[in-house]
Tab-separated table of C-alpha atoms in Angstrom:
chain	number	residue	atom	x	y	z
A	253	UNK	CA	79.021	77.356	129.358
A	254	UNK	CA	78.975	78.416	126.386
A	255	UNK	CA	80.115	82.198	126.415
A	256	UNK	CA	77.921	82.582	129.319
A	257	UNK	CA	79.018	85.066	131.767
A	258	UNK	CA	80.561	84.452	134.520
A	259	UNK	CA	77.260	85.901	136.667
A	260	UNK	CA	75.113	83.322	135.006
A	261	UNK	CA	76.994	79.968	136.083
A	262	UNK	CA	76.963	80.982	139.377
A	263	UNK	CA	73.104	81.518	139.373
A	264	UNK	CA	72.665	77.512	137.495
A	265	UNK	CA	74.970	76.157	139.623
A	266	UNK	CA	73.281	77.672	143.171
A	267	UNK	CA	70.060	76.338	141.069
A	268	UNK	CA	71.215	72.549	141.917
A	269	UNK	CA	73.198	73.543	145.197
A	270	UNK	CA	76.312	72.240	143.534
A	271	UNK	CA	74.449	68.721	143.516
A	272	UNK	CA	74.575	66.728	140.144
A	273	UNK	CA	71.006	66.016	138.930
A	274	UNK	CA	68.994	62.896	140.200
A	275	UNK	CA	68.053	60.617	137.366
A	276	UNK	CA	64.429	60.007	138.637
A	277	UNK	CA	64.020	63.476	138.851
A	278	UNK	CA	65.016	64.835	135.332
A	279	UNK	CA	63.222	61.607	134.281
A	280	UNK	CA	60.155	62.873	135.935
A	281	UNK	CA	61.018	66.416	133.833
A	282	UNK	CA	61.638	64.855	130.697
A	283	UNK	CA	58.459	63.065	130.827
A	284	UNK	CA	56.183	65.834	132.533
A	285	UNK	CA	57.333	67.831	128.965
A	286	UNK	CA	56.307	65.242	126.610
A	287	UNK	CA	53.069	66.539	125.991
A	288	UNK	CA	51.308	62.933	124.793
A	289	UNK	CA	51.085	60.166	126.777
A	290	UNK	CA	54.137	57.587	127.688
A	291	UNK	CA	53.936	54.831	129.644
A	292	UNK	CA	56.907	52.826	130.995
A	293	UNK	CA	57.165	49.342	131.414
A	294	UNK	CA	59.090	46.103	132.411
A	295	UNK	CA	59.490	43.347	131.185
A	296	UNK	CA	56.968	42.164	133.245
A	297	UNK	CA	54.686	44.327	132.233
A	298	UNK	CA	54.605	46.770	135.754
A	299	UNK	CA	54.132	50.428	134.752
A	300	UNK	CA	57.692	52.126	136.317
A	301	UNK	CA	56.607	55.731	134.975
A	302	UNK	CA	53.688	57.193	133.325
A	303	UNK	CA	53.164	61.075	132.642
A	304	UNK	CA	50.444	63.483	133.249
A	305	UNK	CA	49.450	62.827	129.849
A	306	UNK	CA	48.600	59.017	129.818
A	307	UNK	CA	47.311	59.552	133.971
A	308	UNK	CA	45.181	61.686	131.995
A	309	UNK	CA	44.149	59.940	128.912
A	310	UNK	CA	43.280	56.953	131.173
A	311	UNK	CA	41.899	57.985	134.158
A	312	UNK	CA	44.239	56.975	136.585
A	313	UNK	CA	44.908	58.158	140.290
A	314	UNK	CA	49.285	58.504	141.072
A	315	UNK	CA	50.488	55.247	142.156
A	316	UNK	CA	52.983	53.717	143.493
A	317	UNK	CA	56.255	52.371	141.246
A	318	UNK	CA	55.903	48.703	140.065
A	319	UNK	CA	52.333	48.206	141.544
A	320	UNK	CA	49.615	48.541	138.770
A	321	UNK	CA	50.067	46.427	135.763
A	322	UNK	CA	49.990	47.938	131.943
A	323	UNK	CA	46.063	45.950	131.515
A	324	UNK	CA	45.782	47.040	134.451
A	325	UNK	CA	46.382	50.876	133.700
A	326	UNK	CA	44.975	50.822	130.233
A	327	UNK	CA	41.636	49.424	131.928
A	328	UNK	CA	38.623	47.119	130.768
A	329	UNK	CA	37.830	49.682	128.124
A	330	UNK	CA	41.063	49.538	126.044
A	331	UNK	CA	41.521	45.312	126.292
A	332	UNK	CA	42.931	45.391	123.296
A	333	UNK	CA	45.454	47.958	124.100
A	334	UNK	CA	46.532	46.225	126.492
A	335	UNK	CA	47.257	43.083	124.537
A	336	UNK	CA	48.722	44.655	122.151
A	337	UNK	CA	51.668	46.082	123.752
A	338	UNK	CA	51.715	42.496	126.669
A	339	UNK	CA	52.521	41.255	123.325
A	340	UNK	CA	54.654	43.381	122.316
A	341	UNK	CA	56.781	43.009	125.200
A	342	UNK	CA	56.245	39.395	126.143
A	343	UNK	CA	57.691	38.175	122.548
A	344	UNK	CA	60.313	41.223	122.560
A	345	UNK	CA	59.491	42.450	119.592
A	346	UNK	CA	59.136	46.437	119.470
A	347	UNK	CA	55.233	47.752	117.899
A	348	UNK	CA	55.966	49.631	115.098
A	349	UNK	CA	53.532	52.532	114.849
A	350	UNK	CA	49.552	51.521	114.284
A	351	UNK	CA	46.107	52.949	114.669
A	352	UNK	CA	44.426	52.043	118.175
A	353	UNK	CA	41.165	54.034	118.926
A	354	UNK	CA	41.135	55.378	123.002
A	355	UNK	CA	37.784	57.318	124.206
A	356	UNK	CA	36.993	58.117	120.858
A	357	UNK	CA	40.503	59.225	120.258
A	358	UNK	CA	42.647	58.121	117.431
A	359	UNK	CA	46.035	57.013	118.699
A	360	UNK	CA	49.264	56.591	116.787
A	361	UNK	CA	50.956	53.508	118.920
A	362	UNK	CA	54.025	52.477	119.244
A	363	UNK	CA	56.624	50.725	121.240
A	364	UNK	CA	60.038	50.227	121.780
A	365	UNK	CA	62.709	48.891	124.272
A	366	UNK	CA	64.950	50.877	126.227
A	367	UNK	CA	68.135	49.633	127.988
A	368	UNK	CA	66.193	49.179	131.780
A	369	UNK	CA	62.305	49.393	130.174
A	370	UNK	CA	60.385	49.062	127.451
A	371	UNK	CA	58.133	52.635	125.967
A	372	UNK	CA	54.791	52.895	125.182
A	373	UNK	CA	53.742	56.306	123.181
A	374	UNK	CA	50.481	57.067	121.977
A	375	UNK	CA	50.319	60.436	119.780
A	376	UNK	CA	47.356	61.324	119.046
A	377	UNK	CA	46.488	61.679	115.302
A	378	UNK	CA	45.975	65.239	113.777
A	379	UNK	CA	41.733	65.196	113.956
A	380	UNK	CA	42.345	65.931	110.325
A	381	UNK	CA	42.901	62.520	109.936
A	382	UNK	CA	41.125	61.396	113.773
A	383	UNK	CA	37.746	62.485	111.534
A	384	UNK	CA	38.568	59.413	108.567
A	385	UNK	CA	39.652	56.779	110.860
A	386	UNK	CA	35.576	57.271	112.353
A	387	UNK	CA	33.973	58.130	108.555
A	388	UNK	CA	36.558	55.170	107.870
A	389	UNK	CA	34.261	52.903	110.600
A	390	UNK	CA	30.705	53.927	109.400
A	391	UNK	CA	31.153	53.234	106.295
A	392	UNK	CA	31.959	50.468	106.701
A	393	UNK	CA	29.436	49.995	109.803
A	394	UNK	CA	27.097	51.460	106.640
A	395	UNK	CA	28.086	48.615	104.413
A	396	UNK	CA	27.262	45.216	107.247
A	397	UNK	CA	23.585	47.376	108.007
A	398	UNK	CA	23.073	47.396	103.796
A	399	UNK	CA	24.059	44.360	102.709
A	400	UNK	CA	22.225	42.376	106.554
A	401	UNK	CA	18.789	44.826	105.456
A	402	UNK	CA	19.489	44.306	101.572
A	403	UNK	CA	18.847	40.582	101.353
A	404	UNK	CA	15.011	40.749	103.456
A	405	UNK	CA	12.890	39.181	102.248
A	406	UNK	CA	10.665	42.803	102.972
A	407	UNK	CA	10.026	45.934	102.040
A	408	UNK	CA	11.649	49.083	104.865
A	409	UNK	CA	11.170	53.161	104.207
A	410	UNK	CA	13.411	55.656	105.467
A	411	UNK	CA	10.740	59.065	105.288
A	412	UNK	CA	12.321	62.111	106.311
A	413	UNK	CA	9.267	64.668	108.534
A	414	UNK	CA	8.746	66.064	105.174
A	415	UNK	CA	8.091	62.872	103.845
A	416	UNK	CA	10.779	62.363	101.618
A	417	UNK	CA	12.342	58.877	101.035
A	418	UNK	CA	15.497	58.191	102.327
A	419	UNK	CA	16.269	54.661	101.540
A	420	UNK	CA	15.178	52.443	99.986
A	421	UNK	CA	16.099	48.147	100.413
A	422	UNK	CA	16.002	46.200	97.220
A	423	UNK	CA	13.434	44.210	97.750
A	424	UNK	CA	11.137	47.214	97.737
A	425	UNK	CA	12.189	48.276	94.258
A	426	UNK	CA	11.438	45.062	93.133
A	427	UNK	CA	6.962	46.424	94.238
A	428	UNK	CA	7.568	50.078	93.856
A	429	UNK	CA	11.042	50.543	91.544
A	430	UNK	CA	10.771	55.269	91.016
A	431	UNK	CA	6.953	54.747	91.393
A	432	UNK	CA	7.581	56.873	94.059
A	433	UNK	CA	10.652	59.359	93.102
A	434	UNK	CA	9.298	62.889	93.718
A	435	UNK	CA	6.098	61.707	94.531
A	436	UNK	CA	4.576	63.764	97.731
A	437	UNK	CA	3.101	60.841	100.523
A	438	UNK	CA	-0.367	62.372	100.574
A	439	UNK	CA	0.388	60.610	96.990
A	440	UNK	CA	1.449	57.292	97.614
A	441	UNK	CA	-1.644	55.666	97.210
A	442	UNK	CA	-2.708	56.816	93.873
A	443	UNK	CA	0.948	56.822	92.058
A	444	UNK	CA	2.216	52.417	93.527
A	445	UNK	CA	-1.169	51.345	94.238
A	446	UNK	CA	-1.735	51.067	97.802
A	447	UNK	CA	-4.841	49.870	98.181
A	448	UNK	CA	-7.318	48.559	101.542
A	449	UNK	CA	-7.322	44.577	102.260
A	450	UNK	CA	-9.654	44.739	99.963
A	451	UNK	CA	-7.620	45.304	97.133
A	452	UNK	CA	-10.287	47.762	95.965
A	453	UNK	CA	-10.157	50.963	98.290
A	454	UNK	CA	-7.996	53.076	97.925
A	455	UNK	CA	-5.231	52.683	101.441
A	456	UNK	CA	-6.363	56.703	102.591
A	457	UNK	CA	-6.597	58.402	105.328
A	458	UNK	CA	-6.380	56.781	109.066
A	459	UNK	CA	-4.602	53.230	106.936
A	460	UNK	CA	-1.616	55.152	106.083
A	461	UNK	CA	1.011	54.269	108.471
A	462	UNK	CA	4.417	56.683	107.352
A	463	UNK	CA	2.040	59.654	108.241
A	464	UNK	CA	0.498	58.423	111.807
A	465	UNK	CA	3.719	57.174	112.860
A	466	UNK	CA	5.531	60.523	112.272
A	467	UNK	CA	3.053	61.790	114.348
A	468	UNK	CA	4.521	59.298	116.564
A	469	UNK	CA	1.854	56.626	116.445
A	470	UNK	CA	3.213	52.723	115.781
A	471	UNK	CA	1.052	50.972	114.080
A	472	UNK	CA	1.644	46.546	113.258
A	473	UNK	CA	1.055	44.219	111.098
A	474	UNK	CA	-2.269	46.662	109.571
A	475	UNK	CA	-3.462	44.464	106.499
A	476	UNK	CA	-3.001	46.476	102.434
A	477	UNK	CA	-2.982	45.563	99.454
A	478	UNK	CA	0.117	46.719	96.986
A	479	UNK	CA	-0.750	46.456	92.863
A	480	UNK	CA	0.729	48.119	90.182
A	481	UNK	CA	2.500	47.750	86.646
A	482	UNK	CA	5.112	46.606	88.530
A	483	UNK	CA	3.739	43.506	90.748
A	484	UNK	CA	1.264	42.887	87.988
A	485	UNK	CA	-1.083	40.912	90.306
A	486	UNK	CA	-1.998	42.164	94.010
A	487	UNK	CA	0.640	41.582	96.685
A	488	UNK	CA	-1.143	41.266	100.216
A	489	UNK	CA	1.272	43.013	102.651
A	490	UNK	CA	1.573	42.792	106.498
A	491	UNK	CA	2.516	46.707	107.406
A	492	UNK	CA	4.176	48.173	110.238
A	493	UNK	CA	5.683	51.337	111.090
A	494	UNK	CA	7.045	53.843	113.903
A	495	UNK	CA	8.635	56.192	114.142
A	496	UNK	CA	12.705	57.893	114.670
A	497	UNK	CA	13.145	59.433	117.744
A	498	UNK	CA	16.583	61.524	117.987
A	499	UNK	CA	16.981	62.310	122.320
A	500	UNK	CA	18.145	66.012	121.414
A	501	UNK	CA	15.454	66.641	117.921
A	502	UNK	CA	11.987	64.439	118.891
A	503	UNK	CA	10.951	63.169	115.840
A	504	UNK	CA	13.020	62.860	113.197
A	505	UNK	CA	11.647	60.639	110.784
A	506	UNK	CA	10.139	57.382	110.254
A	507	UNK	CA	10.538	53.791	108.839
A	508	UNK	CA	8.394	51.270	108.006
A	509	UNK	CA	8.447	47.805	106.648
A	510	UNK	CA	6.262	45.336	104.521
A	511	UNK	CA	5.971	41.709	104.316
A	512	UNK	CA	4.520	39.592	101.844
A	513	UNK	CA	1.906	37.393	103.433
A	514	UNK	CA	0.380	36.598	99.311
A	515	UNK	CA	1.347	32.826	98.931
A	516	UNK	CA	0.762	32.237	103.154
A	517	UNK	CA	-2.835	33.475	101.731
A	518	UNK	CA	-3.274	31.498	99.689
A	519	UNK	CA	-1.866	28.170	101.213
A	520	UNK	CA	-4.725	29.901	104.117
A	521	UNK	CA	-7.364	29.559	102.167
A	522	UNK	CA	-6.650	26.037	100.828
A	523	UNK	CA	-5.894	24.038	103.861
A	524	UNK	CA	-9.215	26.036	105.195
A	525	UNK	CA	-11.242	24.266	101.667
A	526	UNK	CA	-10.216	21.572	101.962
A	527	UNK	CA	-11.266	21.010	105.706
A	528	UNK	CA	-14.738	22.209	105.164
A	529	UNK	CA	-14.107	19.193	102.257
A	530	UNK	CA	-13.571	16.856	104.877
A	531	UNK	CA	-16.029	14.525	105.938
A	532	UNK	CA	-17.266	13.620	109.249
A	533	UNK	CA	-15.686	10.077	110.595
A	534	UNK	CA	-18.811	8.600	110.842
A	535	UNK	CA	-19.558	9.867	107.214
A	536	UNK	CA	-19.526	7.042	104.913
A	537	UNK	CA	-18.479	8.666	100.679
A	538	UNK	CA	-20.532	7.553	98.038
A	539	UNK	CA	-20.027	8.727	94.263
A	540	UNK	CA	-22.815	10.157	93.592
A	541	UNK	CA	-25.591	7.705	91.016
A	542	UNK	CA	-24.646	4.722	93.540
A	543	UNK	CA	-26.664	3.137	95.873
A	544	UNK	CA	-25.897	1.077	99.181
A	545	UNK	CA	-26.652	-3.326	98.660
A	546	UNK	CA	-27.679	-2.747	101.623
A	547	UNK	CA	-29.764	-0.061	102.474
A	548	UNK	CA	-29.294	1.305	106.393
C-alpha cells in the first residue's frame, strides 16, 4: 500500500474488521462528503438518495429510499425545478447546467444518467453571480413596470422625504417638462403653474397634495388646474397622493397621480347647456315673431 508500514496497514484493515465495505455505506459517505445538494432518482422519479445538503435545501426530514417522488421532495414552491428534472428523466435526455432559483438563491442545475440512477446536482452560484442574476430580474421587472406606467394616460410623480423628484412618467413630462427640475417642492405652484380649481388662486398651503402625503395623509381626487408655457391653456386635473411606507423606516416618500378632466368638464358643460335648452313636453316652441293661427 504505497510504502505504508505494516503497523499502518494493520490499523487500516482493523477499521473495517476485514470486511469488504458496503456499497450503500460508501455511497452515503460519498454523498455526505459533497457540500452541494445531490439527489438520486430512478426512472419512475422515486428519490433513492439525498445528501444532507439536499435535505437542508428543501427542508425535508430523513426519508426511506423509494418512498418519495422527486416533485414531492422538491415541494410546491419548486414545482418548476421538479418539472425540469421530470422532463429530463422521462425523455431520457440529460440536462446540461442551467440556472434555477431556489429559496431566493441561484443554483446551476444539472441532470445526468448514471449506470443505476439519475443524478441531480445543484451547485450554488457564487454570491456575485447570484446578485447579478437577481439584478437582471429586477431590471427586467423595472422595464415592464416603466412601460406600463408610461402607457398610462395620466401623470405620476414620486418624491422622496426631501421633496426631490425621483420619478416622472412620460405623460407628466408633456405638462411640466423640466419646470420642476432643481426646484424646491415649496416653489412648485409658481414654477409649474399649479392653481386651485378656479384657475387663478395659486395652489398653496393645505391644497398641496404631495406635502400632505409626506406627512402621512392620503388625498383623493382634489380639483386643481395646471397652466404654464407647455400646457398653453388651463388643464383641469383631479389630483391624488399617498405616502410611500417602508416597514422598516416608516414614510420614505410619496406618490401622486393626476388625471386630466378638461374634456370631461367641457362635455359636462355641453350636456348641462343642452338640458337647460330643452323645453317641457307640454310647451309649444315657436320662432320669434310667429303668432299662432288659432289663439289658445
